[in-house]
């Protein structure tokens, strides 16, 4: 008799804990397969410290193959599940497709950035759900401070030194607290204008910071933020975002080049395609984490609506602590369904929360005891070291080095802004040219998907502030494109007409045009390809692009710029051979010129 096959989709807190516990319980009596787009488990609570330069990225990344020796790891993203046929269809990192048969299925797909119907947010904001976004934010903040120090215009300097964080929950509060410390340390090494200093803003429609925590901890966190100069505005959010600033709900306008979106998360859109009952986008399960009517399917983590037995009628919140505990109970119940052990219902006891505010400051209430100051900081870091499944010594060493050595404020340029769009079904994976993208509609509850053409979104490389020799920028503080860039004038003969005029700086649009093919409604048991890999559009042709600022909004088509060479001012240039379909456009890290928008909005810039 063959061994039962268990497939776990997702390696977040819930999926990782499920795989590790199942490996121990089954003792080689089952084949366990873990499907995940990356080969590491990401410890999300320490991600703000990666963005602030305290921890290196590998410190918060725990190797799956190294810590799960008896679990088979398959790299890929699930894009279709046939519940009747007991198979999971996936797309690998290089476009290859495969199918995994299962006898037991655990859905732990996690969550993605939550979108709100705010104009311009999808184009100009960046989330904070994965390593690529944290690395991009660190590079971006470092670059803005360096450009502000060299800016001749006082208004431009102030705009580049203004950083807006939307969402005063755990993530947003920690990002603002650590970010303020990071930029203050960076400014001390740069000669700034008299009276100019970095300005961080924390916005939320909630009445107070950390509304989900005890009010005393909320006051502690707000006091620390204000001591560091963070402009905390409760009851206020973003009404509209543009490439050079944001319009707030109180009517004021803030000039900024940075908008960090931390308003929360929503379940991974994969669960919508199953055709099973949902609760606000989460898959409904019973107290044993089993899907009703599907005894072979379990769900846990942010993708599952688990009944809260301590508060009847409610569901457990989408937090890392609950996801970690879900994983253990889910593994025990899966093993029990195979005849190993007994099943149990999920019931939790609140052990308290910790919020790291940087340095020796923190807010914590372990076992219901409110704490602040250095004592809370010690408890917070001790909790993280105990909770991490690996890399404890390396994390402690980085903390020690940060306490005695200055941080290295350098921008590596490894992650471009167009490769970490806010609207992404896979925030843990940076978008790269030629890579098949798991395209999912931003809205929830629709069950529809769009196929993305990755070959048409290659032109989003950030433009260098100083153009190469022979390419003067014509002293353009507003960021207008240079006249003689390599390869000819930018976007001279593009379908959009003239280049965008009022760019806020010298970086092109964040989200480059890409194809948009409308997908059909996904029914349960109907796997299909997640994306189609198409080459770049033919020269002189037009391709539609997605312009999404709302969750589940209708997407409109806008003509995109051809990726072929353009003509110089002195006459036609030799276009040379066409670039391969999986290569970025020619030029020394310079994308094709910006395109004039035809939908009435200003052109996107770096956010």
Coordinates of C-alpha atoms in Angstrom, one line a residue:
X1 CA 0.0 0.0 0.0
X2 CA 1.4 3.4 -1.0
X3 CA 2.0 6.1 1.6
X4 CA -0.6 8.9 1.8
X5 CA 0.4 12.1 0.0
X6 CA 0.1 15.4 1.9
X7 CA 0.4 18.7 -0.1
X8 CA 0.9 21.9 1.8
X9 CA 0.4 25.1 -0.2
X10 CA 2.4 28.0 1.3
X11 CA 5.3 28.2 3.8
X12 CA 4.3 31.1 5.9
X13 CA 3.8 30.8 9.7
X14 CA 0.9 28.4 9.3
X15 CA 2.3 26.3 6.4
X16 CA 5.8 26.1 7.9
X17 CA 4.5 25.0 11.3
X18 CA 2.2 22.4 9.7
X19 CA 5.0 20.9 7.7
X20 CA 7.4 20.7 10.6
X21 CA 4.9 19.2 13.0
X22 CA 3.6 16.7 10.4
X23 CA 7.1 15.6 9.7
X24 CA 7.6 14.8 13.4
X25 CA 4.2 13.1 13.8
X26 CA 4.0 10.9 10.7
X27 CA 7.6 9.6 11.1
X28 CA 8.1 8.8 7.4
X29 CA 4.6 7.2 7.1
X30 CA 3.5 9.9 4.7
X31 CA 4.9 11.8 1.7
X32 CA 4.8 15.5 2.6
X33 CA 5.2 18.1 -0.1
X34 CA 5.5 21.8 0.5
X35 CA 4.7 24.1 -2.4
X36 CA 6.1 27.6 -2.0
X37 CA 7.4 30.3 -4.4
X38 CA 10.6 30.8 -2.3
X39 CA 12.9 28.3 -0.5
X40 CA 12.7 30.1 2.8
X41 CA 10.4 30.8 5.6
X42 CA 10.2 34.6 6.2
X43 CA 10.0 35.8 9.8
X44 CA 7.8 38.8 9.1
X45 CA 7.9 40.6 12.5
X46 CA 11.6 41.5 12.0
X47 CA 11.1 42.8 8.4
X48 CA 11.1 46.5 9.5
X49 CA 14.6 45.9 10.9
X50 CA 15.7 44.8 7.5
X51 CA 14.3 48.0 5.9
X52 CA 16.1 50.0 8.6
X53 CA 19.5 48.4 8.0
X54 CA 19.7 46.6 11.3
X55 CA 19.4 43.0 10.0
X56 CA 20.6 41.5 6.8
X57 CA 17.9 39.8 4.7
X58 CA 19.1 36.3 5.3
X59 CA 18.8 36.7 9.0
X60 CA 15.0 36.7 8.8
X61 CA 15.0 34.0 6.1
X62 CA 15.0 30.4 7.4
X63 CA 15.9 27.7 4.9
X64 CA 13.1 25.3 4.2
X65 CA 15.2 22.4 3.0
X66 CA 17.7 23.0 5.9
X67 CA 15.0 22.9 8.6
X68 CA 12.5 20.5 7.1
X69 CA 14.7 17.6 6.1
X70 CA 11.9 15.1 5.7
X71 CA 9.7 17.4 3.6
X72 CA 9.9 17.6 -0.2
X73 CA 10.1 21.2 -1.3
X74 CA 8.6 22.2 -4.7
X75 CA 9.3 25.8 -5.8
X76 CA 6.3 27.2 -7.5
X77 CA 3.0 29.1 -7.1
X78 CA -0.3 27.3 -7.1
X79 CA -2.6 28.6 -9.7
X80 CA -5.3 26.0 -9.8
X81 CA -6.7 23.3 -7.5
X82 CA -8.9 20.4 -8.7
X83 CA -10.7 19.3 -5.6
X84 CA -12.5 16.5 -7.3
X85 CA -9.4 15.2 -9.0
X86 CA -7.2 15.7 -5.9
X87 CA -4.5 17.7 -7.8
X88 CA -2.8 21.0 -7.4
X89 CA -1.6 22.8 -10.5
X90 CA 1.4 25.1 -10.2
X91 CA 3.8 27.2 -12.2
X92 CA 7.5 27.1 -11.4
X93 CA 9.9 30.0 -11.1
X94 CA 11.1 29.5 -14.7
X95 CA 7.7 29.1 -16.3
X96 CA 7.6 25.3 -16.0
X97 CA 4.2 23.8 -15.1
X98 CA 3.5 20.8 -12.9
X99 CA 0.8 18.9 -11.0
X100 CA 0.9 17.6 -7.5
X101 CA -1.6 14.8 -6.5
X102 CA -2.7 14.7 -2.9
X103 CA -4.7 12.6 -0.5
X104 CA -4.7 15.5 2.1
X105 CA -4.4 19.1 1.2
X106 CA -3.5 22.0 3.5
X107 CA -4.2 25.5 2.2
X108 CA -1.9 28.0 4.0
X109 CA -1.5 30.4 1.2
X110 CA -1.3 33.4 3.5
X111 CA -2.2 37.0 2.6
X112 CA -1.3 39.9 0.2
X113 CA -1.5 43.7 0.5
X114 CA -4.9 45.1 1.1
X115 CA -6.1 47.6 -1.5
X116 CA -8.6 50.4 -1.0
X117 CA -10.4 52.4 -3.7
X118 CA -8.0 55.3 -3.4
X119 CA -7.0 56.9 -6.7
X120 CA -3.3 56.6 -7.5
X121 CA -2.4 54.3 -4.6
X122 CA -1.8 51.2 -6.7
X123 CA 0.5 53.2 -9.0
X124 CA 2.5 55.2 -6.5
X125 CA 2.5 53.3 -3.2
X126 CA 4.5 50.2 -2.1
X127 CA 3.5 47.6 0.4
X128 CA 5.5 45.8 3.1
X129 CA 4.8 42.1 2.9
X130 CA 8.0 40.6 1.6
X131 CA 11.7 40.8 1.4
X132 CA 11.7 42.5 -2.0
X133 CA 9.6 45.3 -0.7
X134 CA 11.7 45.8 2.4
X135 CA 14.9 45.9 0.3
X136 CA 13.3 48.4 -2.1
X137 CA 12.2 50.6 0.8
X138 CA 15.7 50.7 2.3
X139 CA 17.3 51.6 -1.0
X140 CA 14.6 54.1 -1.8
X141 CA 14.8 55.9 1.6
X142 CA 18.6 56.0 1.4
X143 CA 18.4 57.4 -2.1
X144 CA 15.9 60.1 -1.3
X145 CA 18.0 61.4 1.6
X146 CA 21.1 61.5 -0.6
X147 CA 19.2 63.3 -3.4
X148 CA 17.8 65.8 -0.9
X149 CA 21.2 66.6 0.3
X150 CA 22.3 67.5 -3.2
X151 CA 19.1 69.2 -4.3
X152 CA 19.3 73.0 -5.1
X153 CA 15.7 73.6 -4.6
X154 CA 14.4 73.8 -1.0
X155 CA 10.9 72.5 -1.9
X156 CA 12.4 69.5 -3.6
X157 CA 14.7 68.8 -0.7
X158 CA 11.7 68.9 1.7
X159 CA 9.6 66.6 -0.5
X160 CA 12.4 64.0 -0.8
X161 CA 12.8 64.1 3.0
X162 CA 9.1 63.5 3.6
X163 CA 8.0 59.8 4.1
X164 CA 4.3 58.9 4.5
X165 CA 3.2 55.7 6.1
X166 CA -0.4 54.8 5.9
X167 CA -1.7 52.4 8.6
X168 CA -0.9 52.6 12.3
X169 CA -1.1 48.9 13.0
X170 CA 1.8 46.7 14.0
X171 CA 3.6 47.0 10.7
X172 CA 3.0 50.7 10.0
X173 CA 4.0 51.7 13.5
X174 CA 7.3 49.7 13.4
X175 CA 8.1 51.0 9.9
X176 CA 7.7 54.6 11.0
X177 CA 9.6 54.1 14.3
X178 CA 12.6 52.4 12.7
X179 CA 12.5 54.6 9.6
X180 CA 12.8 57.8 11.7
X181 CA 15.8 56.5 13.5
X182 CA 17.4 55.3 10.2
X183 CA 17.0 58.6 8.4
X184 CA 18.1 60.7 11.4
X185 CA 21.3 58.6 11.5
X186 CA 21.8 59.1 7.8
X187 CA 21.3 62.8 7.8
X188 CA 24.0 63.3 10.4
X189 CA 26.5 62.2 7.7
X190 CA 25.0 64.5 5.0
X191 CA 25.1 68.3 5.0
X192 CA 21.5 69.4 4.8
X193 CA 19.9 72.8 4.4
X194 CA 19.5 74.8 7.5
X195 CA 16.5 73.7 9.4
X196 CA 15.8 70.7 7.1
X197 CA 15.4 67.3 8.6
X198 CA 13.6 64.1 7.6
X199 CA 9.9 64.1 8.3
X200 CA 8.0 60.9 8.8
X201 CA 4.2 60.9 8.9
X202 CA 1.9 58.1 10.2
X203 CA -1.7 58.2 9.1
X204 CA -4.7 56.1 10.0
X205 CA -8.4 56.5 10.2
X206 CA -8.4 54.8 13.6
X207 CA -8.7 57.0 16.7
X208 CA -5.3 55.9 18.1
X209 CA -2.1 54.2 17.3
X210 CA -2.2 50.4 17.5
X211 CA -6.0 50.2 18.0
X212 CA -5.9 46.4 18.4
X213 CA -3.7 46.7 21.5
X214 CA -4.3 47.8 25.0
X215 CA -4.8 51.6 25.3
X216 CA -1.8 52.0 27.6
X217 CA 0.5 50.4 25.0
X218 CA -1.0 52.6 22.4
X219 CA -0.1 55.7 24.4
X220 CA 3.4 54.4 24.9
X221 CA 3.9 53.8 21.2
X222 CA 2.5 57.2 20.2
X223 CA 4.7 58.9 22.8
X224 CA 7.9 57.3 21.4
X225 CA 6.9 58.2 17.9
X226 CA 6.3 61.8 18.7
X227 CA 9.6 62.0 20.6
X228 CA 11.4 61.0 17.4
X229 CA 9.6 63.6 15.4
X230 CA 7.0 61.4 13.7
X231 CA 3.9 63.4 12.7
X232 CA 1.1 61.1 13.9
X233 CA -2.3 62.0 12.5
X234 CA -5.2 59.8 13.6
X235 CA -8.5 60.0 11.8
X236 CA -6.7 60.9 8.6
X237 CA -5.8 59.0 5.5
X238 CA -4.9 59.4 1.9
X239 CA -7.6 60.6 -0.5
X240 CA -5.5 60.6 -3.6
X241 CA -1.9 59.8 -4.5
X242 CA 0.1 61.3 -7.3
X243 CA 3.7 61.0 -8.4
X244 CA 4.8 64.1 -6.4
X245 CA 2.6 64.0 -3.3
X246 CA -0.6 62.9 -1.6
X247 CA -3.9 64.6 -0.9
X248 CA -5.2 63.8 2.6
X249 CA -8.8 63.4 3.7
X250 CA -8.5 66.6 5.9
X251 CA -7.9 68.6 2.7
X252 CA -4.2 69.2 3.1
X253 CA -1.5 68.3 0.6
X254 CA 1.8 66.7 1.4
X255 CA 4.7 66.8 -1.1
X256 CA 6.5 63.5 -0.9
X257 CA 8.2 60.9 -3.0
X258 CA 7.5 58.0 -0.6
X259 CA 4.2 56.3 0.2
X260 CA 4.3 53.1 2.3
X261 CA 1.0 51.2 2.3
X262 CA 0.5 49.3 5.6
X263 CA -3.3 49.4 5.9
X264 CA -3.6 45.7 6.4
X265 CA -3.8 42.5 4.4
X266 CA -6.4 40.4 2.6
X267 CA -6.4 36.6 2.0
X268 CA -4.5 35.3 -0.9
X269 CA -6.9 35.3 -4.0
X270 CA -6.2 31.6 -4.6
X271 CA -9.0 30.6 -2.1
X272 CA -11.5 32.6 -4.2
X273 CA -11.1 30.2 -7.2
X274 CA -12.2 27.2 -5.2
X275 CA -15.9 28.0 -5.2
X276 CA -16.2 27.2 -1.5
X277 CA -17.9 29.3 1.2
X278 CA -15.9 32.4 2.2
X279 CA -16.0 34.8 5.1
X280 CA -14.6 38.2 3.9
X281 CA -12.3 36.4 1.5
X282 CA -11.2 33.8 3.9
X283 CA -12.1 30.1 3.5
X284 CA -14.6 28.9 6.1
X285 CA -13.4 26.0 8.2
X286 CA -14.7 24.3 11.3
X287 CA -12.9 24.4 14.7
X288 CA -10.8 21.5 13.6
X289 CA -9.5 23.5 10.6
X290 CA -11.3 21.2 8.1
X291 CA -13.3 22.6 5.2
X292 CA -17.0 21.5 5.5
X293 CA -17.9 19.0 2.9
X294 CA -14.3 18.3 2.0
X295 CA -12.8 16.0 4.7
X296 CA -9.5 15.8 2.8
X297 CA -9.0 19.6 2.7
X298 CA -7.7 21.7 5.6
X299 CA -7.0 25.4 5.8
X300 CA -5.1 27.5 8.3
X301 CA -3.4 30.9 8.7
X302 CA -4.6 34.1 7.1
X303 CA -6.4 32.2 4.3
X304 CA -8.8 30.5 6.8
X305 CA -11.7 31.9 8.8
X306 CA -11.2 29.8 12.0
X307 CA -14.0 30.1 14.6
X308 CA -12.9 31.7 17.9
X309 CA -14.2 29.4 20.6
X310 CA -13.3 31.9 23.2
X311 CA -15.6 34.5 21.5
X312 CA -18.5 32.7 19.9
X313 CA -19.6 34.1 16.6
X314 CA -16.2 35.6 15.8
X315 CA -13.2 34.4 13.9
X316 CA -9.5 34.5 14.9
X317 CA -7.7 37.6 13.6
X318 CA -5.1 37.5 10.8
X319 CA -2.0 37.6 13.0
X320 CA 1.3 35.7 13.0
X321 CA 0.6 34.3 16.4
X322 CA -2.7 32.7 15.4
X323 CA -1.2 31.4 12.1
X324 CA 1.7 29.8 14.0
X325 CA -0.8 28.1 16.4
X326 CA -3.1 27.1 13.5
X327 CA -0.2 25.2 12.0
X328 CA 0.4 23.0 15.0
X329 CA -3.3 22.1 15.4
X330 CA -3.8 21.6 11.7
X331 CA -0.9 19.2 11.6
X332 CA -2.3 17.2 14.5
X333 CA -5.7 17.0 12.8
X334 CA -4.2 15.9 9.4
X335 CA -2.2 13.2 11.2
X336 CA -5.4 12.1 13.1
X337 CA -7.2 11.8 9.7
X338 CA -4.5 9.3 8.8
X339 CA -4.9 7.3 12.0
X340 CA -2.0 8.9 13.9
X341 CA -3.1 10.5 17.2
X342 CA -6.3 12.3 18.0
X343 CA -7.8 15.4 16.5
X344 CA -8.3 18.5 18.5
X345 CA -10.2 21.8 18.2
X346 CA -8.3 25.1 17.9
X347 CA -8.6 27.1 21.1
X348 CA -6.1 29.8 22.0
X349 CA -5.1 31.8 25.0
X350 CA -4.0 35.4 24.6
X351 CA -0.3 35.6 25.6
X352 CA 0.1 39.3 24.8
X353 CA 1.8 41.2 22.1
X354 CA 5.1 43.0 21.5
X355 CA 5.9 45.9 19.2
X356 CA 9.5 46.8 18.5
X357 CA 9.9 50.6 18.3
X358 CA 13.7 50.5 17.6
X359 CA 16.7 51.0 19.8
X360 CA 15.8 50.1 23.4
X361 CA 12.2 51.2 23.1
X362 CA 9.2 48.9 22.7
X363 CA 5.7 48.4 23.8
X364 CA 4.7 45.0 25.2
X365 CA 2.1 43.3 27.4
X366 CA 3.4 39.7 28.0
X367 CA 0.7 37.7 29.9
X368 CA -1.3 40.9 30.1
X369 CA 1.4 42.9 32.0
X370 CA 1.9 46.3 30.2
X371 CA 5.5 47.2 29.8
X372 CA 7.5 50.0 28.1
X373 CA 11.0 51.3 27.8
X374 CA 14.2 49.2 28.0
X375 CA 12.4 46.4 29.8
X376 CA 9.8 46.1 27.1
X377 CA 12.7 46.2 24.5
X378 CA 14.4 43.3 26.2
X379 CA 11.2 41.2 26.4
X380 CA 10.4 42.0 22.7
X381 CA 13.8 40.9 21.4
X382 CA 13.8 37.8 23.7
X383 CA 10.4 36.8 22.4
X384 CA 11.6 37.1 18.8
X385 CA 14.7 35.0 19.4
X386 CA 12.6 32.4 21.0
X387 CA 9.9 32.4 18.3
X388 CA 12.3 32.2 15.4
X389 CA 12.8 28.6 14.1
X390 CA 16.4 29.4 13.1
X391 CA 19.2 32.0 12.7
X392 CA 19.0 33.0 16.3
X393 CA 22.8 33.5 16.8
X394 CA 23.1 35.5 13.6
X395 CA 20.2 37.8 14.6
X396 CA 21.6 38.3 18.1
X397 CA 25.0 39.1 16.5
X398 CA 23.5 41.7 14.2
X399 CA 21.7 43.4 17.1
X400 CA 25.0 43.5 19.0
X401 CA 26.9 45.0 16.0
X402 CA 24.1 47.6 15.5
X403 CA 24.5 48.7 19.1
X404 CA 28.2 49.4 18.8
X405 CA 28.7 50.2 15.1
X406 CA 27.1 52.8 12.7
X407 CA 24.7 51.4 10.1
X408 CA 25.8 51.1 6.5
X409 CA 23.5 53.5 4.6
X410 CA 24.1 52.4 1.0
X411 CA 21.6 51.7 -1.8
X412 CA 22.4 48.5 -3.7
X413 CA 19.8 49.0 -6.4
X414 CA 18.9 45.3 -6.5
X415 CA 15.2 45.8 -6.4
X416 CA 13.5 48.3 -8.8
X417 CA 10.2 50.0 -8.0
X418 CA 8.4 48.4 -10.9
X419 CA 9.4 44.9 -9.6
X420 CA 7.5 45.4 -6.3
X421 CA 4.0 46.7 -7.3
X422 CA 1.5 47.2 -4.6
X423 CA -1.0 45.1 -6.5
X424 CA 0.7 41.7 -6.5
X425 CA -0.5 38.2 -5.8
X426 CA 3.0 37.3 -4.8
X427 CA 4.6 40.0 -2.7
X428 CA 7.3 37.6 -1.6
X429 CA 8.7 37.4 -5.1
X430 CA 10.1 40.4 -7.0
X431 CA 8.8 40.8 -10.5
X432 CA 11.5 40.3 -13.1
X433 CA 11.5 40.5 -16.9
X434 CA 10.5 37.4 -18.7
X435 CA 9.2 35.6 -15.6
X436 CA 5.7 34.2 -15.7
X437 CA 3.5 36.2 -13.3
X438 CA 0.8 34.6 -11.2
X439 CA -1.8 37.2 -12.2
X440 CA -4.8 37.6 -10.0
X441 CA -7.5 40.2 -9.9
X442 CA -7.0 42.7 -7.1
X443 CA -10.6 42.5 -5.9
X444 CA -12.0 39.9 -3.6
X445 CA -15.0 37.7 -4.1
X446 CA -15.0 37.8 -7.9
X447 CA -13.1 34.6 -8.7
X448 CA -11.7 36.1 -11.9
X449 CA -8.1 36.6 -12.9
X450 CA -6.2 38.5 -15.5
X451 CA -3.2 37.1 -17.3
X452 CA -0.2 39.3 -17.2
X453 CA 2.2 39.7 -20.1
X454 CA 5.6 40.0 -18.3
X455 CA 7.4 40.8 -21.5
X456 CA 5.7 44.1 -21.8
X457 CA 6.7 45.4 -18.3
X458 CA 10.4 45.6 -18.7
X459 CA 10.8 49.3 -19.1
X460 CA 10.3 50.2 -15.5
X461 CA 13.9 50.5 -14.4
X462 CA 14.5 53.5 -12.3
X463 CA 16.2 56.4 -14.1
X464 CA 19.5 57.6 -12.7
X465 CA 19.4 61.2 -11.4
X466 CA 22.7 62.1 -13.3
X467 CA 22.6 61.2 -16.9
X468 CA 25.7 59.8 -18.6
X469 CA 28.2 62.0 -20.3
X470 CA 26.7 63.6 -23.4
X471 CA 23.2 63.4 -22.0
X472 CA 22.6 66.6 -20.1
X473 CA 19.5 66.8 -18.0
X474 CA 19.1 70.5 -18.7
X475 CA 19.1 71.4 -15.0
X476 CA 15.6 70.0 -14.5
X477 CA 14.6 70.1 -10.8
X478 CA 11.1 68.8 -11.7
X479 CA 12.5 65.7 -13.3
X480 CA 11.7 66.3 -17.0
X481 CA 13.4 63.7 -19.2
X482 CA 16.7 64.5 -20.6
X483 CA 16.8 65.6 -24.3
X484 CA 19.7 63.4 -25.5
X485 CA 19.5 60.1 -23.8
X486 CA 21.3 57.2 -25.3
X487 CA 19.4 55.8 -28.1
X488 CA 17.8 59.1 -29.1
X489 CA 15.1 61.3 -27.7
X490 CA 12.8 59.6 -25.2
X491 CA 9.4 58.5 -26.5
X492 CA 9.6 60.8 -29.5
X493 CA 7.3 58.7 -31.7
X494 CA 5.5 56.7 -29.0
X495 CA 1.7 56.3 -29.2
X496 CA 1.3 58.5 -26.2
X497 CA 2.8 61.5 -28.1
X498 CA 5.0 63.7 -26.0
X499 CA 6.9 62.7 -22.8
X500 CA 5.2 63.4 -19.5
X501 CA 5.9 67.0 -18.5
X502 CA 5.5 67.2 -14.7
X503 CA 7.6 64.4 -13.4
X504 CA 8.4 64.8 -9.8
X505 CA 12.0 63.5 -10.3
X506 CA 14.1 61.7 -12.7
X507 CA 12.7 58.3 -12.4
X508 CA 10.1 56.9 -14.9
X509 CA 6.8 55.5 -14.1
X510 CA 6.6 52.9 -11.4
X511 CA 4.3 50.4 -13.0
X512 CA 5.1 49.8 -16.6
X513 CA 2.5 48.9 -19.2
X514 CA 1.8 45.2 -19.6
X515 CA -0.8 43.2 -21.3
X516 CA -4.1 42.4 -19.8
X517 CA -6.1 39.4 -20.9
X518 CA -9.3 38.8 -19.2
X519 CA -9.7 35.4 -17.6
X520 CA -12.8 33.4 -17.1
X521 CA -14.4 32.7 -13.7
X522 CA -12.5 29.9 -12.0
X523 CA -14.7 27.0 -10.9
X524 CA -13.6 24.3 -8.4
X525 CA -11.8 21.5 -10.1
X526 CA -10.7 23.5 -13.2
X527 CA -6.9 24.1 -13.2
X528 CA -5.5 26.4 -15.8
X529 CA -2.3 28.3 -16.5
X530 CA -1.7 31.2 -14.2
X531 CA 0.0 33.4 -16.8
X532 CA 1.1 33.4 -20.4
X533 CA 4.6 34.4 -21.3
X534 CA 4.6 36.6 -24.3
X535 CA 7.4 38.6 -25.7
X536 CA 7.6 42.4 -26.0
X537 CA 5.0 44.1 -28.1
X538 CA 5.9 44.7 -31.7
X539 CA 7.3 48.1 -32.6
X540 CA 4.5 50.5 -33.4
X541 CA 1.8 48.4 -31.8
X542 CA -0.2 49.1 -28.7
X543 CA -0.8 46.9 -25.7
X544 CA -3.4 47.5 -23.0
X545 CA -2.2 48.0 -19.4
X546 CA -3.8 47.6 -16.0
X547 CA -4.5 50.8 -14.1
X548 CA -5.8 49.7 -10.8
X549 CA -6.4 52.0 -7.9
X550 CA -9.3 50.1 -6.4
X551 CA -9.8 46.6 -5.1
X552 CA -11.7 44.7 -7.8
X553 CA -12.0 47.7 -10.0
X554 CA -12.5 47.5 -13.7
X555 CA -9.2 47.9 -15.6
X556 CA -8.9 50.3 -18.5
X557 CA -6.5 50.1 -21.4
X558 CA -3.9 52.7 -22.1
X559 CA -1.5 52.6 -25.0
X560 CA 2.0 51.6 -24.0
X561 CA 5.4 52.7 -25.3
X562 CA 7.2 50.5 -27.8
X563 CA 10.4 49.0 -26.5
X564 CA 12.4 49.4 -29.7
X565 CA 15.0 52.1 -30.3
X566 CA 13.9 55.7 -30.8
X567 CA 15.2 58.2 -33.3
X568 CA 17.7 60.8 -32.2
X569 CA 17.4 64.5 -32.9
X570 CA 20.0 64.5 -35.7
X571 CA 18.2 61.9 -37.8
X572 CA 17.3 58.2 -37.8
X573 CA 19.7 56.0 -35.9
X574 CA 20.6 52.4 -36.7
X575 CA 18.1 50.4 -34.6
X576 CA 20.3 47.4 -34.4
X577 CA 19.0 43.9 -33.7
X578 CA 15.8 43.5 -31.8
X579 CA 16.5 42.5 -28.1
X580 CA 15.5 39.0 -27.0
X581 CA 12.1 38.6 -25.5
X582 CA 13.5 37.9 -22.0
X583 CA 16.0 40.8 -21.9
X584 CA 15.4 44.3 -20.6
X585 CA 15.6 47.2 -23.1
X586 CA 19.0 48.5 -24.2
X587 CA 20.8 51.3 -22.5
X588 CA 22.9 51.7 -19.4
X589 CA 20.2 51.1 -16.8
X590 CA 18.0 53.7 -18.5
X591 CA 14.4 52.8 -19.5
X592 CA 12.6 54.2 -22.5
X593 CA 11.2 57.6 -22.0
X594 CA 8.0 58.2 -20.1
X595 CA 4.7 58.2 -21.9
X596 CA 2.0 60.8 -21.6
X597 CA -1.0 59.4 -19.9
X598 CA -4.2 59.4 -21.8
X599 CA -6.5 58.6 -18.9
X600 CA -6.3 62.1 -17.3
X601 CA -3.8 61.2 -14.5
X602 CA -0.4 62.5 -14.1
X603 CA 2.5 60.2 -15.0
X604 CA 3.7 57.9 -12.2
X605 CA 7.0 58.5 -10.6
X606 CA 9.0 57.0 -7.8
X607 CA 6.9 56.7 -4.6

